[in-house]
Coordinates of C-alpha atoms in Angstrom, one line a residue:
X1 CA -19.3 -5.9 6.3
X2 CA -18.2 -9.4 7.1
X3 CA -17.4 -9.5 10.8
X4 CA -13.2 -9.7 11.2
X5 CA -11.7 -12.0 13.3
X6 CA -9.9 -11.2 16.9
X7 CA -6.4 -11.2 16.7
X8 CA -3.8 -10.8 19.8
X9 CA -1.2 -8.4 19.4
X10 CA 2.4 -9.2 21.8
X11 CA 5.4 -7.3 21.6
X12 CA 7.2 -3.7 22.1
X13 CA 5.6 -1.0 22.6
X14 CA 7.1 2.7 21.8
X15 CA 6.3 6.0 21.7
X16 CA 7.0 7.8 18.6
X17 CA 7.3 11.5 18.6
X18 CA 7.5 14.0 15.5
X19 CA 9.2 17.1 15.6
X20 CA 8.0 18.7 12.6
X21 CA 8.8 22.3 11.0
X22 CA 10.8 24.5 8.2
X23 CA 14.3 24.6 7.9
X24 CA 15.8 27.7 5.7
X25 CA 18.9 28.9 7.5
X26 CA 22.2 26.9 9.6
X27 CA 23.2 27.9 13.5
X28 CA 25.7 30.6 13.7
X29 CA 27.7 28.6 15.4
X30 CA 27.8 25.4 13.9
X31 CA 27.2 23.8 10.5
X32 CA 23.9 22.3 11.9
X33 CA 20.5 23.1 10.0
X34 CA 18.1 24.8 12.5
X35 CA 14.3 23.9 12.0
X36 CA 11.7 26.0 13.0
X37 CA 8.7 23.8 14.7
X38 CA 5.5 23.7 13.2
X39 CA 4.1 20.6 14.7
X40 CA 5.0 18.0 17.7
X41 CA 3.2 14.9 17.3
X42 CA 2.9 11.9 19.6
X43 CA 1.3 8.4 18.8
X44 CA 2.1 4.6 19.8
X45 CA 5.0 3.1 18.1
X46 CA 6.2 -0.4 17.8
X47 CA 3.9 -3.1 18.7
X48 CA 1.3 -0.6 19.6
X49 CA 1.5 0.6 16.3
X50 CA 0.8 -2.8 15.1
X51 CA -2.1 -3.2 17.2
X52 CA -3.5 0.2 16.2
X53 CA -3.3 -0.8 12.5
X54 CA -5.0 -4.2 13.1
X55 CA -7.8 -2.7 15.1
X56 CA -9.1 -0.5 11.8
X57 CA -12.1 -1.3 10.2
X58 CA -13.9 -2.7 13.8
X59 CA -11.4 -5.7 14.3
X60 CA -11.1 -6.5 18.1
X61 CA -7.5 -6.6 19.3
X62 CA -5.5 -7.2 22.4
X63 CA -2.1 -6.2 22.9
X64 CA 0.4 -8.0 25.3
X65 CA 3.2 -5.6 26.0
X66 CA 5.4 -4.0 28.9
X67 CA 4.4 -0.7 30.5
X68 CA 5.2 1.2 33.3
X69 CA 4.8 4.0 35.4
X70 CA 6.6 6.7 33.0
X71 CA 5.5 9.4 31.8
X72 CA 5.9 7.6 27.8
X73 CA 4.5 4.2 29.5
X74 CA 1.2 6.9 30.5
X75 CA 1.0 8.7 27.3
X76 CA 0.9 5.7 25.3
X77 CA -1.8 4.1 27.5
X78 CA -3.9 7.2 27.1
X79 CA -3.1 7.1 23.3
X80 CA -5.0 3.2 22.7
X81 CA -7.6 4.1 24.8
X82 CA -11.1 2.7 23.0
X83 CA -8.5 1.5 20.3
X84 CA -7.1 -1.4 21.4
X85 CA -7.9 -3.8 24.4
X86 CA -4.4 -4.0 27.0
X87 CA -3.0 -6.9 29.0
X88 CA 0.3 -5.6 30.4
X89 CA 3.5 -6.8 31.6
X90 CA 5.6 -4.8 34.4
X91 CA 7.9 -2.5 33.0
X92 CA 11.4 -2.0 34.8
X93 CA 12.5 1.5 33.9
X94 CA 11.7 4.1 31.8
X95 CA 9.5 3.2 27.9
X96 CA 11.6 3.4 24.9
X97 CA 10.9 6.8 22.8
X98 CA 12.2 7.2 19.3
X99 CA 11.7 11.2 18.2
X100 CA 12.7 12.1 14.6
X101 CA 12.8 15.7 13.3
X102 CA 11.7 16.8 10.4
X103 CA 12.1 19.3 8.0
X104 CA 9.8 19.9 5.1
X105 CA 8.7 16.2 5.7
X106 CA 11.9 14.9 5.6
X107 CA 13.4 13.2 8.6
X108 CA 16.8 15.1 10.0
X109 CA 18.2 12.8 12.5
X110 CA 16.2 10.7 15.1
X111 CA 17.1 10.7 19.2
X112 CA 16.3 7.3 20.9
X113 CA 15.9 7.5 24.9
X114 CA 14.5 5.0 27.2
X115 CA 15.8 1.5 28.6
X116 CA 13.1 -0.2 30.2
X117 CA 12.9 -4.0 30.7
X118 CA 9.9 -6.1 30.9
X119 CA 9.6 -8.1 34.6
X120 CA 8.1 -11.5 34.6
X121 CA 4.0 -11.8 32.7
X122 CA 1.2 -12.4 35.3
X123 CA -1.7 -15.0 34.9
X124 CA -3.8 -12.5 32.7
X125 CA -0.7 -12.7 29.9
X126 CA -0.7 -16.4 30.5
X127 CA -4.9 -16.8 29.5
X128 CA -4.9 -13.8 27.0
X129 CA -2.3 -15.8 24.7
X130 CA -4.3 -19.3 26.0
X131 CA -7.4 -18.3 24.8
X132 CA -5.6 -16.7 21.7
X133 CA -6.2 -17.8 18.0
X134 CA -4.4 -15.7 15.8
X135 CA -1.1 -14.4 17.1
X136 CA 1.2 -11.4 15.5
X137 CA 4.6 -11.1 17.3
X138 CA 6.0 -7.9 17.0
X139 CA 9.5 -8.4 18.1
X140 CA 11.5 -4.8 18.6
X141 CA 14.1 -6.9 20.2
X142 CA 13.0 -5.3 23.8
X143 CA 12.6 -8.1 25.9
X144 CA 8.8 -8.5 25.6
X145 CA 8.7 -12.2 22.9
X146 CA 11.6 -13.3 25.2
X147 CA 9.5 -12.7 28.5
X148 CA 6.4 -14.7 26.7
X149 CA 8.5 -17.4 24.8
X150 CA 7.2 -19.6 27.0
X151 CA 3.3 -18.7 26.3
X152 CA 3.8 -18.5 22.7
X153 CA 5.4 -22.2 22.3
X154 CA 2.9 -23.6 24.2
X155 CA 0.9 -22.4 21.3
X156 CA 2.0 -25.0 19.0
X157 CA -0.8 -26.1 15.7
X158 CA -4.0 -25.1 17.6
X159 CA -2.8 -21.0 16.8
X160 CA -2.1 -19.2 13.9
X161 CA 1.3 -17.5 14.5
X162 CA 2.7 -14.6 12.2
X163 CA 6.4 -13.0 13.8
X164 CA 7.9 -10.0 12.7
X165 CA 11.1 -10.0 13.6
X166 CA 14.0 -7.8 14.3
X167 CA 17.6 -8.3 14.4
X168 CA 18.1 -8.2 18.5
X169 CA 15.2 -10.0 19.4
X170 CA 14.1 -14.0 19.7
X171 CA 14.1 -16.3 16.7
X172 CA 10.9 -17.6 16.3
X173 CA 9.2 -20.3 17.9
X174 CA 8.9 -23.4 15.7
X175 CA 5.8 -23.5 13.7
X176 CA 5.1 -20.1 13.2
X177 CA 2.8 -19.6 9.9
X178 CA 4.5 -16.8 8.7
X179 CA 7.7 -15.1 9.6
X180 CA 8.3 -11.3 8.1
X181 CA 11.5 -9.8 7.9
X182 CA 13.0 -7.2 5.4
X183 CA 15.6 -7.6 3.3
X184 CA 18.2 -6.3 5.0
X185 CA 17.0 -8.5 8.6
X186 CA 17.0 -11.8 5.9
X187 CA 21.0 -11.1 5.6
X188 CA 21.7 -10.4 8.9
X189 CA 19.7 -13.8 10.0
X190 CA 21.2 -15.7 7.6
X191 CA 24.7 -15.5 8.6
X192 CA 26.1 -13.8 5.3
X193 CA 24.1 -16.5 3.1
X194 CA 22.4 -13.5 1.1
X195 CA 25.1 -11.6 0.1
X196 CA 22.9 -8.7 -1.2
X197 CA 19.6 -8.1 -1.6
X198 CA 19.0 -9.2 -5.1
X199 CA 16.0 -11.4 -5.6
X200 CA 17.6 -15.0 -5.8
X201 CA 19.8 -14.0 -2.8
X202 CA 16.4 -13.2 -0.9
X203 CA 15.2 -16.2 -2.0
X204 CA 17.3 -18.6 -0.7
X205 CA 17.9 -17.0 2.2
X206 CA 14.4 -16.5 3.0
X207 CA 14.0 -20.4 2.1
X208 CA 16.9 -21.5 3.6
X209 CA 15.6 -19.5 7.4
X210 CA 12.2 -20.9 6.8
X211 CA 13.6 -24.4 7.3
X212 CA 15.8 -22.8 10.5
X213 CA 13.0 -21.7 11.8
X214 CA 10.8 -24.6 11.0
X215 CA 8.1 -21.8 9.7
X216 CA 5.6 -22.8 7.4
X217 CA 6.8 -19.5 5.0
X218 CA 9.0 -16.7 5.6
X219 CA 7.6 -13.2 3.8
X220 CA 10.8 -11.1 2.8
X221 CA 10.2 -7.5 2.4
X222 CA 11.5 -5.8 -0.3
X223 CA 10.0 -1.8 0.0
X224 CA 8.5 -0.7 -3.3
X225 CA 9.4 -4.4 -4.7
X226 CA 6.8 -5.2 -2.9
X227 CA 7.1 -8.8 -1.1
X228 CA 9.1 -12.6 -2.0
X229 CA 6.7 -15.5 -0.2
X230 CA 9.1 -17.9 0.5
X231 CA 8.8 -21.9 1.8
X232 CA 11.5 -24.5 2.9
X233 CA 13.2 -26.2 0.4
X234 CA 11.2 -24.5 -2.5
X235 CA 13.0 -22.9 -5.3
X236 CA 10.8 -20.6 -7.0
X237 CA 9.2 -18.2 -4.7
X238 CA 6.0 -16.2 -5.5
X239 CA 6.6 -12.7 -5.8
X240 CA 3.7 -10.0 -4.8
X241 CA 4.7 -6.5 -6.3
X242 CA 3.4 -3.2 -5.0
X243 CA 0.4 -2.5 -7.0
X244 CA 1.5 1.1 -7.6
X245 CA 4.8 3.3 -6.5
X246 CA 3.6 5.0 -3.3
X247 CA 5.5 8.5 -2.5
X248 CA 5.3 9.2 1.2
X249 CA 6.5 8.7 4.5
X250 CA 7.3 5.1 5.1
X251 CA 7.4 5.1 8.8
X252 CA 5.3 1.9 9.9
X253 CA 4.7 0.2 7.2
X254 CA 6.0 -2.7 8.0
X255 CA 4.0 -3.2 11.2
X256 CA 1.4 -2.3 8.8
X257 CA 2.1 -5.0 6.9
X258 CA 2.3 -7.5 9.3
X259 CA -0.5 -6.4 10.9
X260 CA -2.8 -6.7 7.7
X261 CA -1.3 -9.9 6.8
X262 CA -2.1 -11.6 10.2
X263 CA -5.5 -10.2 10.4
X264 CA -5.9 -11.9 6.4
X265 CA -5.0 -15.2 8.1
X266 CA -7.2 -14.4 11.1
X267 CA -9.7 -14.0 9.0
X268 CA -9.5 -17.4 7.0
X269 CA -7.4 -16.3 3.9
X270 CA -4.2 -18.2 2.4
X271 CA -0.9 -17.1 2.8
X272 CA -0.8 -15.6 -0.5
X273 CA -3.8 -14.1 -0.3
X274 CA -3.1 -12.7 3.1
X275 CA 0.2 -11.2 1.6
X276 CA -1.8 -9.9 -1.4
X277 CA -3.9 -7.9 1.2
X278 CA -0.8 -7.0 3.6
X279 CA 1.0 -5.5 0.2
X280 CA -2.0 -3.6 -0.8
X281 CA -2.8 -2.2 2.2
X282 CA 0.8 -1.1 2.8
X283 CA 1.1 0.4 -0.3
X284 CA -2.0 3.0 0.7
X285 CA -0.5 3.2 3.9
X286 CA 2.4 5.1 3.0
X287 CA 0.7 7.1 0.0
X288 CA -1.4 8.4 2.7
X289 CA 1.6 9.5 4.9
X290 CA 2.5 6.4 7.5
X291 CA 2.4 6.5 10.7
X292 CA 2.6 10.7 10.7
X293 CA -0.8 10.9 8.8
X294 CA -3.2 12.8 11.0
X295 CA -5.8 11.3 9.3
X296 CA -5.3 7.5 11.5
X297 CA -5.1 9.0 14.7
X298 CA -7.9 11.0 14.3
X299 CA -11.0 10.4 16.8
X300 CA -13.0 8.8 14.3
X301 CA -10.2 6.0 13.7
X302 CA -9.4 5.7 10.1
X303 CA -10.0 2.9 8.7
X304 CA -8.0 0.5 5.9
X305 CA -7.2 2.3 2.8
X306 CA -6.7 -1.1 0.3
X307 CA -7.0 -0.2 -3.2
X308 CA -6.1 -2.4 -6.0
X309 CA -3.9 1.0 -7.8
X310 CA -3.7 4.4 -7.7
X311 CA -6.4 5.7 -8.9
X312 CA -5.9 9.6 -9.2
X313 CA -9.1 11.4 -8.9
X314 CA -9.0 12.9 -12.5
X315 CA -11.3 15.8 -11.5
X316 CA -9.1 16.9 -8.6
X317 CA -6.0 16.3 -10.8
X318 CA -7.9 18.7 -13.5
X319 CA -8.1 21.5 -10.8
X320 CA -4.3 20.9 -9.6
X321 CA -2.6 21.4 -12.9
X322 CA -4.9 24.2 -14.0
X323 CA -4.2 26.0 -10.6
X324 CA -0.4 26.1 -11.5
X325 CA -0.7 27.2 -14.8
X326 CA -0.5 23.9 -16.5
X327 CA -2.1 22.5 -19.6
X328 CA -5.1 19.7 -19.1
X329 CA -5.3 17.2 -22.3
X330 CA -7.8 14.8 -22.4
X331 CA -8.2 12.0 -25.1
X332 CA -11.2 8.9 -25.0
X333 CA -12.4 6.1 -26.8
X334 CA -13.4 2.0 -25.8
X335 CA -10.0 0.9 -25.4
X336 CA -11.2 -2.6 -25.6
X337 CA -7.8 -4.2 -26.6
X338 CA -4.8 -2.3 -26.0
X339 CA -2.6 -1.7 -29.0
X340 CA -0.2 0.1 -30.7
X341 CA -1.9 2.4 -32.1
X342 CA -3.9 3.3 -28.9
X343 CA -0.1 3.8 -27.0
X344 CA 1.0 5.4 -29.6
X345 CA -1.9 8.0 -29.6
X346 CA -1.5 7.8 -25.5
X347 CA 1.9 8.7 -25.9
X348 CA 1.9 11.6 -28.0
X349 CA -1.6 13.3 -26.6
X350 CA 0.2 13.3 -22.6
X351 CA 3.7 15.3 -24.6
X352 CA 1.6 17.9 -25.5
X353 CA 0.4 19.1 -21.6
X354 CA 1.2 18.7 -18.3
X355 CA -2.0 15.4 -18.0
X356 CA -3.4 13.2 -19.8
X357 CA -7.1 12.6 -18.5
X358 CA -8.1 9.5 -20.8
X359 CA -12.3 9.2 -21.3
X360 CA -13.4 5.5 -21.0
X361 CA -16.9 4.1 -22.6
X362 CA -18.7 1.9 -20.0
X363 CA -19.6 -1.5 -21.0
X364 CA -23.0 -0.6 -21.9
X365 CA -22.3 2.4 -24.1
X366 CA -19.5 0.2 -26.1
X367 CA -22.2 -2.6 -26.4
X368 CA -24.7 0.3 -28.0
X369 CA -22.2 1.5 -30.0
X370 CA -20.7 -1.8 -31.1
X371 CA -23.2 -4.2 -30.1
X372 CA -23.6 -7.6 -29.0
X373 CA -20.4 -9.4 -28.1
X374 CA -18.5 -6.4 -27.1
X375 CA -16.6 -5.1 -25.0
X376 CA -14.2 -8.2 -25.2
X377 CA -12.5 -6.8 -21.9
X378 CA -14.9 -5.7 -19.1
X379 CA -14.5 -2.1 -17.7
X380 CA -12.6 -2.7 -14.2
X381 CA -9.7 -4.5 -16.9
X382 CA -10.0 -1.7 -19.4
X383 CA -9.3 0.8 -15.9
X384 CA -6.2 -1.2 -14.9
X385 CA -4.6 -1.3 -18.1
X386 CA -4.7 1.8 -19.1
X387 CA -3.9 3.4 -15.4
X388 CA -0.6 0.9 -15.5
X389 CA 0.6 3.0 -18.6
X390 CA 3.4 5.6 -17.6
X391 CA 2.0 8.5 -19.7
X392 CA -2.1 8.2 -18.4
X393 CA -1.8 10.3 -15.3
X394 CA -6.1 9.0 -14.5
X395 CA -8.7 7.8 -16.1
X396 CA -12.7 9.0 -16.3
X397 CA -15.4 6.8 -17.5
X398 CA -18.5 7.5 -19.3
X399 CA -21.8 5.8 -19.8
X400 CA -23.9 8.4 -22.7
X401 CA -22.8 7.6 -26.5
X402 CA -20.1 10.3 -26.7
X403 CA -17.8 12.0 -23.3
X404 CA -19.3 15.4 -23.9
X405 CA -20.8 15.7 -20.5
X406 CA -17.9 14.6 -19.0
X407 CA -15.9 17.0 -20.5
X408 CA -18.3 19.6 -19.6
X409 CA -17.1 18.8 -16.3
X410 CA -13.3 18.1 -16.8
X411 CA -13.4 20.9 -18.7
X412 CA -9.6 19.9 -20.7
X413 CA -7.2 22.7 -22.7
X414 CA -6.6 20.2 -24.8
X415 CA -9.1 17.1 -26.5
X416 CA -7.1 14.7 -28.7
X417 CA -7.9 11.9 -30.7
X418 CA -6.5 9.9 -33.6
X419 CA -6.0 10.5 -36.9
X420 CA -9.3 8.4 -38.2
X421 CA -11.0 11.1 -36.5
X422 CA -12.2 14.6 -38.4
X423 CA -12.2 16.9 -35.6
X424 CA -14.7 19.1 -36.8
X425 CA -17.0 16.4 -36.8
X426 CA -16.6 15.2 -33.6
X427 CA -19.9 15.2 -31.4
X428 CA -18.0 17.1 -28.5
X429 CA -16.2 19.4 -30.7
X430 CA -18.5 22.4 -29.8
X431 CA -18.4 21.6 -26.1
X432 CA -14.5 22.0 -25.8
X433 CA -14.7 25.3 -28.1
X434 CA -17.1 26.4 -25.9
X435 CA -14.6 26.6 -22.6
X436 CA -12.0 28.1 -25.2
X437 CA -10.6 24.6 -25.5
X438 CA -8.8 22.7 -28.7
X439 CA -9.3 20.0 -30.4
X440 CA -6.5 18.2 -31.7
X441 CA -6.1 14.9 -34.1
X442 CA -2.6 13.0 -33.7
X443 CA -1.3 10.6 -36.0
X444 CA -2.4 7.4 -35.7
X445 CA -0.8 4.0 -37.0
X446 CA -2.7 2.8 -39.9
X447 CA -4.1 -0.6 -39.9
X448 CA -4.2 -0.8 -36.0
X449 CA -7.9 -1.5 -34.4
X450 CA -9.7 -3.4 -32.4
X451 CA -12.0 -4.7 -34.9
X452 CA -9.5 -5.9 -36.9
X453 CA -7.7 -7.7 -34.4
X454 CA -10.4 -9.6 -33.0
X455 CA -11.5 -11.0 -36.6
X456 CA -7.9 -11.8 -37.1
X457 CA -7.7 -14.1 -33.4
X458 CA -11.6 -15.5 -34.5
X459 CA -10.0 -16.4 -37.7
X460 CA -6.7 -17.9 -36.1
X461 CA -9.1 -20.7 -34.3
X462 CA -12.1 -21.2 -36.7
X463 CA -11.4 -25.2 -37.5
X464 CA -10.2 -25.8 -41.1
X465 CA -12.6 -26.1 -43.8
X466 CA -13.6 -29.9 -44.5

């Protein structure tokens, strides 16, 4: 692995606490919803969180932030210990600590206590952001960017700044690479200039604070919209998408954004590439459970979870739906170029269960069976296409001649293929009988393949006859 680049962390730190359990009955004395505790769960919150994020996969990272003598201010110092290196500020009162309770995962209300202030930073702040290359600010409006302004200025072209901003904190300091606030931060720093949080309204808000800030780009994040890269003056943002809706806890992921994203610059990508990265990477984060997951604070620190999609393990997926009593269908075949007839067969074979498992040829078995030239769309596309389709729940791939070994192991209710197909004469037939499985042919649009489309785009660009 190519070694990552050190990146200095300054900002709030907080201590989040979860107060996790069941909730099945109300107080006798008041309409109030009584939860039963399962769980109570500390870990760093705020720009410690940031720093935790950063620091996966071996990066080295120092946070700046204000601790004290507390009993939080303790427990958060014991929490980064062999995580993150820490160069503190004095801390005049007691850490912020945010606890939220929750109830079958959901959050029921969330008790902030703690009012500390951060005293003035001592000569090992002033060299730690000196010697500093890559900067993330991770502003929770505390006190801690305004104590350092100073430092971070003095920064000016020969560091690359991201800030993350918040609402009650400092504006950023003028030549920041990338500024990331949310959508609703983007209204309330543009004075009512985004009037909601439609795209164009993002947009030129985001532009129009980019030039206010004199920022080189200004990231607005939109959620499960993923994020709008934004520039001064420019019209037509680029817009990164979440590569997959991610159900779970989003608690964090913005810092886990940002942190990604600056650790992308640190490490020599673009801006959009580093956003590509920070969108991925929070998009995992919150399928895997946020901030709450056990999982990243374990001892063996977890590292990044980027993928590209979802990509459902169709074996384990097999097991889950049989488990409840549900109905496994499988289907399979090259799906070289996607067409109509191949959705519509995708379509009806996932209404008949409660999956659809599709079987994918490898490159080398569609090149046996269809020789030289083919596939026309390598396997890793073939994968994302047909995993972007609403009714493919995941995909399996194959490299013998026909899937029966892979159904031996999938083991479907159901195999389904298209009407071309005589289903008594399929190769696997006796396989899925054998398990006490059916197989199944669906109609199938007539004149659709991917023979016959290919000849017909060779034949649109073959010059004219002389």
């Amino acid at each position: 692995m190519t070694a990552r680049a050190p990146l200095v962390v300054v900002g709030d730190a907080l201590l989040d606490q979860d107060i996790e359990g069941v909730c099945a009955r109300l107080a006798p004395d008041a309409p109030a919803p009584v939860v039963d505790v399962a769980h109570d769960r500390h870990r760093p919150g705020g720009a410690a969180l940031a720093a935790v994020l950063a620091a996966r996969g071996g990066r080295q990272v120092l946070l700046v932030t204000a601790l004290g003598g507390d009993p939080a201010s303790a427990t958060v110092r014991r929490l980064l210990t062999s995580r993150v290196r820490v160069v503190e500020l004095p801390l005049h009162g007691t850490l912020p600590v945010k606890t939220r309770v929750l109830a079958d995962g959901r959050p029921l209300v969330r008790v902030d206590r703690g009012n500390g202030a951060p005293g003035r930073p001592g000569r090992a702040v002033a060299e730690a952001l000196r010697q500093a290359h890559t900067v993330l600010v991770a502003d929770y409006g505390r006190g801690t960017a305004t104590a350092v302004r100073e430092h971070l200025a003095a920064l000016g072209r020969r560091a690359t700044v991201v800030w993350d901003p918040h609402p009650r904190g400092q504006t950023p300091v003028p030549g920041a690479r990338l500024v990331t606030p949310n959508a609703a931060e983007v209204r309330a720093f543009a004075d009512g200039a985004a009037a909601d949080a439609s795209l164009r309204s993002c947009a030129e808000a985001g532009s129009e604070l980019a030039g206010r800030w004199r920022a080189a780009a200004v990231a607005v994040t939109l959620g499960e919209r993923g994020v709008l890269l934004t520039r001064p003056g420019a019209a037509s943002p680029m817009l990164v998408p979440a590569p997959y809706r991610a159900a779970g806890d989003a608690c964090g992921a913005g810092d886990c954004f940002a942190a990604e994203t600056a650790g992308a610059l640190a490490d020599g990508c673009l801006p959009e590439e580093a956003v590509q990265r920070g969108v991925a990477e929070a998009a995992a984060f919150v399928a895997d459970g946020g901030a709450g997951n056990p999982a990243l604070w374990s001892t063996g620190h977890a590292q990044p979870a980027v993928r590209a999609e979802a990509r459902t393990d169709p074996f384990a997926l097999a097991e889950q739906v049989r488990a409840r009593g549900g109905t496994v269908v499988a289907t399979g075949g090259c799906f070289d170029l996607l067409h109509a007839g191949h959705v519509g067969l995708l379509e009806s074979a996932r209404r008949i269960g409660d999956c659809l498992i599709v079987c994918v040829n490898s490159d080398a078995s569609i090149t046996r069976l269809k020789g030289p030239g083919r596939p026309l769309s390598p396997l890793a596309d073939r994968l994302r296409v047909l995993a972007g389709l609403e009714c493919v729940d995941a995909v399996a791939v194959f490299d013998e001649d026909t899937p029966t070994s892979l159904l031996g192991r999938l083991r479907p209710e159901v195999w389904a293929k298209g009407g071309d197909y005589d289903a008594d004469a399929l190769p696997e037939a006796a396989a899925v009988r054998s398990w006490g499985g059916q197989c199944v042919v669906l109609p199938y649009l007539n004149g659709r393949s991917t023979t016959r489309l290919a000849h017909r785009a060779a034949a649109s660009v073959r010059p004219p006859a002389p």
